[in-house]
Amino acid sequence: MVVVNDYESFQKERKKLQGSVGFVPTMGALHSGHLSLIQRAREECDFVVVSIFVNPTQFLEGEDLDKYPRKDEADKKICQRAGVDILFMPTVYSIYNRDELLLEAPRVRGFILEGAKRPGHFDGVLQIVMKLLNIVKPNRAYFGKKDAQQLALIEQMVRDYFIDTTIVPCEIVRDESGLALSSRNVYLSEDEKQRALSLSRSLKLASDMISSGELDTVKIKEAMQELLLKSVDKLDYVAIVDREFNNLETVEIGNSIILVAAFVGTTRLIDNLWL
Ligand code: PAF
């Protein structure tokens, strides 16, 4: 595995890869969720590129940019063991310019749910993902379904800008208790971890209601909210949308996503279920 920190060095290494390239963009603090993306890329492509870059433009004022977990040495070992070919860890200065051209998330889909709670977040996500796709030029890029809205917007960007990369959505990875893996889970105390389980439990409750024939999204959301409000410190939203992120009145099996976002302590968590 080679580790490179700037565009020019990356290009030199990229030219040596003769075959299909799978790309896993990350912000580091790698966990089994990231590993599952790397493994999938390994299975489906000749070469695997991973990027680790804590992207400042997707953090809002007052968010956790400065304390976002950074585990560069451990991450390098994980990538090495997982068979990564190039690990790209650029510096902020090698990626961003002053007064540069900006990319904006779509006015509707980019500013609902996560986009409403974190206005401007998706502008930063799309800006960095566009840059990384242009630098890495992968055949396939792997993204987790946990960031469902991010995934939908990246798929849209690739379509709208005719980018020649296939976006591969990957399943959410959970720990044995059901908690969706996230780099931010390290912020949770034991008590908060227990309370954070209410997110996956609320999704299980929704899934059970749907299995018993309840398709009315108002009733499902009410039941989820009741469960969540017993455990979380602040509920940001519970939503049931179709795969285009339009609100649904009735669950459509095969075309629905149930999403939840909440604070447990000071940690903001998201989770979802694709139906
Ligand atoms: O999902 C993430 O880790 C980040 O949003 C991404 C896609 C690596 C862009 O910084």
Short mmCIF file of C-alpha atoms and ligand atoms in Angstrom, two decimals:
data_model
loop_
_atom_site.label_atom_id
_atom_site.label_comp_id
_atom_site.label_asym_id
_atom_site.label_seq_id
_atom_site.Cartn_x
_atom_site.Cartn_y
_atom_site.Cartn_z
CA MET A 1 0.00 0.00 0.00
CA VAL A 2 1.25 3.48 -0.80
CA VAL A 3 0.20 6.51 1.22
CA VAL A 4 0.09 9.85 -0.61
CA ASN A 5 -0.76 13.32 0.64
CA ASP A 6 -1.24 15.49 -2.44
CA TYR A 7 -2.74 15.46 -5.92
CA GLU A 8 0.53 15.24 -7.86
CA SER A 9 1.83 12.23 -5.91
CA PHE A 10 -1.58 10.61 -6.19
CA GLN A 11 -1.59 10.98 -9.98
CA LYS A 12 1.81 9.26 -10.23
CA GLU A 13 0.49 6.26 -8.30
CA ARG A 14 -2.91 6.28 -10.03
CA LYS A 15 -1.26 5.93 -13.47
CA LYS A 16 0.29 2.63 -12.35
CA LEU A 17 -3.15 1.06 -11.70
CA GLN A 18 -4.02 -0.80 -14.90
CA GLY A 19 -7.49 -2.22 -14.26
CA SER A 20 -10.74 -1.29 -12.53
CA VAL A 21 -10.54 0.98 -9.49
CA GLY A 22 -12.91 0.92 -6.52
CA PHE A 23 -12.93 4.00 -4.30
CA VAL A 24 -13.98 4.37 -0.67
CA PRO A 25 -14.00 8.02 0.49
CA THR A 26 -13.90 8.42 4.28
CA MET A 27 -13.19 10.91 7.01
CA GLY A 28 -11.10 8.34 8.88
CA ALA A 29 -11.56 6.86 12.38
CA LEU A 30 -12.25 3.70 10.42
CA HIS A 31 -14.62 1.06 11.82
CA SER A 32 -16.23 -2.15 10.56
CA GLY A 33 -18.69 -0.12 8.50
CA HIS A 34 -15.83 1.36 6.46
CA LEU A 35 -14.18 -2.06 6.31
CA SER A 36 -17.28 -3.57 4.73
CA LEU A 37 -17.09 -0.91 1.99
CA ILE A 38 -13.39 -1.64 1.44
CA GLN A 39 -14.05 -5.39 1.32
CA ARG A 40 -16.82 -4.91 -1.23
CA ALA A 41 -14.52 -2.74 -3.37
CA ARG A 42 -11.81 -5.39 -3.03
CA GLU A 43 -14.23 -8.08 -4.27
CA GLU A 44 -15.54 -6.07 -7.20
CA CYS A 45 -12.49 -4.17 -8.48
CA ASP A 46 -8.86 -4.85 -9.42
CA PHE A 47 -7.55 -2.02 -7.23
CA VAL A 48 -8.84 -0.19 -4.16
CA VAL A 49 -8.26 3.45 -3.27
CA VAL A 50 -9.31 4.82 0.12
CA SER A 51 -9.26 8.51 1.01
CA ILE A 52 -9.11 9.89 4.52
CA PHE A 53 -9.93 13.57 4.69
CA VAL A 54 -11.83 15.37 7.43
CA ASN A 55 -13.49 17.80 5.07
CA PRO A 56 -13.85 21.23 6.71
CA THR A 57 -16.45 22.55 4.25
CA GLN A 58 -19.12 20.06 5.34
CA PHE A 59 -18.96 21.07 9.01
CA LEU A 60 -21.13 23.97 10.11
CA GLU A 61 -20.04 26.68 12.53
CA GLY A 62 -20.10 25.17 16.04
CA GLU A 63 -20.03 21.54 14.84
CA ASP A 64 -17.36 19.02 15.85
CA LEU A 65 -14.67 19.71 13.17
CA ASP A 66 -11.93 20.34 15.74
CA LYS A 67 -12.74 17.36 17.89
CA TYR A 68 -13.70 14.96 15.07
CA PRO A 69 -11.83 11.70 15.89
CA ARG A 70 -8.50 11.43 14.06
CA LYS A 71 -6.73 8.07 14.12
CA ASP A 72 -4.30 8.27 11.23
CA GLU A 73 -1.82 5.62 12.35
CA ALA A 74 -4.49 3.05 13.30
CA ASP A 75 -6.35 3.82 10.04
CA LYS A 76 -3.21 3.20 7.98
CA LYS A 77 -2.81 -0.23 9.58
CA ILE A 78 -6.47 -1.08 8.95
CA CYS A 79 -6.14 -0.12 5.27
CA GLN A 80 -2.88 -2.02 4.88
CA ARG A 81 -4.45 -5.16 6.36
CA ALA A 82 -7.59 -4.75 4.24
CA GLY A 83 -5.52 -4.81 1.03
CA VAL A 84 -5.90 -1.16 0.02
CA ASP A 85 -3.61 -0.20 -2.88
CA ILE A 86 -3.50 3.60 -2.46
CA LEU A 87 -4.38 5.49 0.70
CA PHE A 88 -4.94 9.15 -0.15
CA MET A 89 -4.65 11.46 2.86
CA PRO A 90 -4.50 14.95 1.40
CA THR A 91 -3.87 18.10 3.37
CA VAL A 92 -6.55 20.81 3.34
CA TYR A 93 -4.18 23.10 1.42
CA SER A 94 -3.63 20.57 -1.35
CA ILE A 95 -7.38 20.18 -1.85
CA TYR A 96 -8.86 23.67 -1.46
CA ASN A 97 -8.00 26.99 -3.10
CA ARG A 98 -8.90 30.51 -2.06
CA ASP A 99 -12.03 31.94 -3.63
CA GLU A 100 -12.76 28.75 -5.49
CA LEU A 101 -15.72 27.78 -7.63
CA LEU A 102 -18.50 26.42 -5.43
CA LEU A 103 -20.94 23.59 -5.87
CA GLU A 104 -24.43 23.87 -4.37
CA ALA A 105 -26.75 21.10 -3.25
CA PRO A 106 -30.12 21.08 -5.03
CA ARG A 107 -32.50 23.65 -3.50
CA VAL A 108 -35.15 21.15 -2.41
CA ARG A 109 -33.57 17.75 -1.76
CA GLY A 110 -30.41 19.34 -0.38
CA PHE A 111 -32.26 21.47 2.17
CA ILE A 112 -34.75 19.10 3.79
CA LEU A 113 -34.11 16.74 6.75
CA GLU A 114 -30.30 16.72 7.25
CA GLY A 115 -30.05 19.71 4.93
CA ALA A 116 -32.60 21.66 6.99
CA LYS A 117 -30.89 20.85 10.29
CA ARG A 118 -27.42 21.41 8.83
CA PRO A 119 -27.89 24.03 6.07
CA GLY A 120 -24.87 24.10 3.77
CA HIS A 121 -23.61 20.68 4.92
CA PHE A 122 -24.43 19.02 1.62
CA ASP A 123 -22.81 21.83 -0.39
CA GLY A 124 -19.54 20.87 1.33
CA VAL A 125 -20.13 17.12 0.89
CA LEU A 126 -20.80 17.48 -2.83
CA GLN A 127 -17.84 19.83 -3.29
CA ILE A 128 -15.39 17.35 -1.75
CA VAL A 129 -16.91 14.26 -3.36
CA MET A 130 -16.76 15.96 -6.79
CA LYS A 131 -13.08 16.79 -6.21
CA LEU A 132 -12.26 13.28 -4.99
CA LEU A 133 -14.07 11.60 -7.89
CA ASN A 134 -12.18 13.83 -10.33
CA ILE A 135 -8.85 13.07 -8.66
CA VAL A 136 -9.32 9.32 -8.17
CA LYS A 137 -11.31 8.64 -11.37
CA PRO A 138 -12.74 5.41 -9.97
CA ASN A 139 -14.91 2.96 -11.89
CA ARG A 140 -16.97 2.38 -8.76
CA ALA A 141 -17.33 4.41 -5.55
CA TYR A 142 -18.78 2.92 -2.37
CA PHE A 143 -21.06 4.79 0.05
CA GLY A 144 -22.99 3.58 3.10
CA LYS A 145 -26.79 3.69 3.17
CA LYS A 146 -26.59 5.10 6.70
CA ASP A 147 -26.05 8.55 5.16
CA ALA A 148 -29.09 7.99 2.98
CA GLN A 149 -29.63 11.59 1.92
CA GLN A 150 -25.91 12.07 1.22
CA LEU A 151 -26.01 8.95 -0.95
CA ALA A 152 -29.08 10.18 -2.87
CA LEU A 153 -27.46 13.58 -3.50
CA ILE A 154 -24.17 12.04 -4.64
CA GLU A 155 -26.10 9.76 -7.01
CA GLN A 156 -27.88 12.86 -8.33
CA MET A 157 -24.59 14.76 -8.73
CA VAL A 158 -23.07 11.90 -10.70
CA ARG A 159 -26.17 11.88 -12.96
CA ASP A 160 -26.46 15.67 -13.31
CA TYR A 161 -22.75 16.18 -14.06
CA PHE A 162 -22.32 13.05 -16.21
CA ILE A 163 -19.53 11.68 -14.02
CA ASP A 164 -18.27 8.32 -15.27
CA THR A 165 -18.38 6.47 -11.94
CA THR A 166 -20.89 3.92 -10.67
CA ILE A 167 -22.09 4.73 -7.16
CA VAL A 168 -22.50 1.56 -5.10
CA PRO A 169 -24.85 1.84 -2.08
CA CYS A 170 -23.76 -0.44 0.78
CA GLU A 171 -25.73 -1.86 3.71
CA ILE A 172 -25.61 -0.29 7.18
CA VAL A 173 -23.33 -2.17 9.59
CA ARG A 174 -24.51 -2.45 13.21
CA ASP A 175 -22.83 -3.67 16.39
CA GLU A 176 -24.27 -6.65 18.26
CA SER A 177 -26.66 -4.37 20.18
CA GLY A 178 -28.10 -2.89 16.98
CA LEU A 179 -26.34 0.48 17.13
CA ALA A 180 -25.44 1.65 13.62
CA LEU A 181 -21.65 2.05 13.41
CA SER A 182 -20.44 5.63 13.19
CA SER A 183 -17.12 7.34 13.88
CA ARG A 184 -19.08 9.62 16.23
CA ASN A 185 -20.07 6.67 18.49
CA VAL A 186 -16.73 7.17 20.30
CA TYR A 187 -18.23 10.29 21.88
CA LEU A 188 -20.94 8.24 23.66
CA SER A 189 -20.67 7.31 27.34
CA GLU A 190 -21.99 3.88 28.41
CA ASP A 191 -25.31 5.41 29.48
CA GLU A 192 -25.57 7.35 26.21
CA LYS A 193 -24.80 4.20 24.22
CA GLN A 194 -27.73 2.47 25.89
CA ARG A 195 -30.00 5.41 25.14
CA ALA A 196 -28.70 5.62 21.56
CA LEU A 197 -30.18 2.16 20.97
CA SER A 198 -33.59 3.82 20.91
CA LEU A 199 -32.83 4.91 17.33
CA SER A 200 -32.51 1.37 15.97
CA ARG A 201 -35.33 0.22 18.29
CA SER A 202 -37.65 2.86 16.85
CA LEU A 203 -36.86 1.58 13.37
CA LYS A 204 -37.54 -1.99 14.50
CA LEU A 205 -40.86 -0.83 15.95
CA ALA A 206 -41.73 0.78 12.61
CA SER A 207 -40.75 -2.37 10.76
CA ASP A 208 -42.90 -4.51 13.11
CA MET A 209 -45.90 -2.18 12.65
CA ILE A 210 -45.49 -2.37 8.87
CA SER A 211 -45.22 -6.17 9.00
CA SER A 212 -48.52 -6.20 10.92
CA GLY A 213 -50.16 -4.20 8.15
CA GLU A 214 -49.89 -0.60 9.42
CA LEU A 215 -48.88 1.58 6.45
CA ASP A 216 -50.10 4.98 7.71
CA THR A 217 -46.90 7.00 8.09
CA VAL A 218 -48.43 9.44 10.62
CA LYS A 219 -49.24 6.58 13.00
CA ILE A 220 -45.84 4.95 12.50
CA LYS A 221 -43.99 8.23 13.11
CA GLU A 222 -46.07 8.94 16.25
CA ALA A 223 -45.18 5.54 17.71
CA MET A 224 -41.51 6.05 16.87
CA GLN A 225 -41.48 9.53 18.41
CA GLU A 226 -43.07 8.24 21.62
CA LEU A 227 -40.36 5.58 21.95
CA LEU A 228 -37.52 7.94 21.06
CA LEU A 229 -38.54 10.78 23.35
CA LYS A 230 -38.14 8.47 26.38
CA SER A 231 -34.40 8.11 25.64
CA VAL A 232 -32.91 10.80 23.45
CA ASP A 233 -32.07 14.32 24.59
CA LYS A 234 -33.32 16.05 21.44
CA LEU A 235 -35.21 14.58 18.55
CA ASP A 236 -34.34 16.32 15.27
CA TYR A 237 -36.72 14.41 13.03
CA VAL A 238 -38.49 11.20 12.18
CA ALA A 239 -39.40 10.98 8.51
CA ILE A 240 -40.76 8.48 6.05
CA VAL A 241 -39.88 9.30 2.46
CA ASP A 242 -39.71 7.58 -0.88
CA ARG A 243 -36.36 6.88 -2.52
CA GLU A 244 -36.53 10.35 -4.13
CA PHE A 245 -36.95 11.88 -0.66
CA ASN A 246 -40.58 12.94 -1.12
CA ASN A 247 -42.68 12.64 2.06
CA LEU A 248 -44.98 9.65 2.05
CA GLU A 249 -48.46 9.39 3.59
CA THR A 250 -48.51 5.63 3.07
CA VAL A 251 -45.50 3.34 3.26
CA GLU A 252 -44.58 1.95 -0.15
CA ILE A 253 -42.78 -1.35 0.25
CA GLY A 254 -39.74 -1.34 -2.04
CA ASN A 255 -39.71 2.45 -2.29
CA SER A 256 -39.51 3.84 1.27
CA ILE A 257 -36.85 4.98 3.70
CA ILE A 258 -37.59 5.63 7.37
CA LEU A 259 -35.13 8.13 8.82
CA VAL A 260 -34.36 9.32 12.30
CA ALA A 261 -31.94 11.93 13.67
CA ALA A 262 -31.49 12.73 17.35
CA PHE A 263 -29.06 14.00 19.93
CA VAL A 264 -27.96 11.70 22.71
CA GLY A 265 -25.99 13.89 25.10
CA THR A 266 -24.17 16.25 22.76
CA THR A 267 -23.72 13.64 20.03
CA ARG A 268 -25.94 13.83 16.99
CA LEU A 269 -26.83 10.42 15.58
CA ILE A 270 -28.69 9.32 12.46
CA ASP A 271 -30.10 5.97 11.44
CA ASN A 272 -32.51 4.65 8.85
CA LEU A 273 -34.28 1.65 7.43
CA TRP A 274 -34.80 0.99 3.73
CA LEU A 275 -38.03 -0.81 2.90
O1 PAF B 1 -19.63 10.08 4.62
C1 PAF B 1 -18.51 10.60 4.83
O2 PAF B 1 -17.65 10.07 5.52
C2 PAF B 1 -18.22 11.96 4.20
O3 PAF B 1 -19.36 12.74 4.13
C3 PAF B 1 -17.55 11.84 2.82
C4 PAF B 1 -18.45 11.17 1.81
C5 PAF B 1 -16.25 11.06 2.94
C6 PAF B 1 -17.21 13.24 2.29
O4 PAF B 1 -16.36 13.92 3.15
#
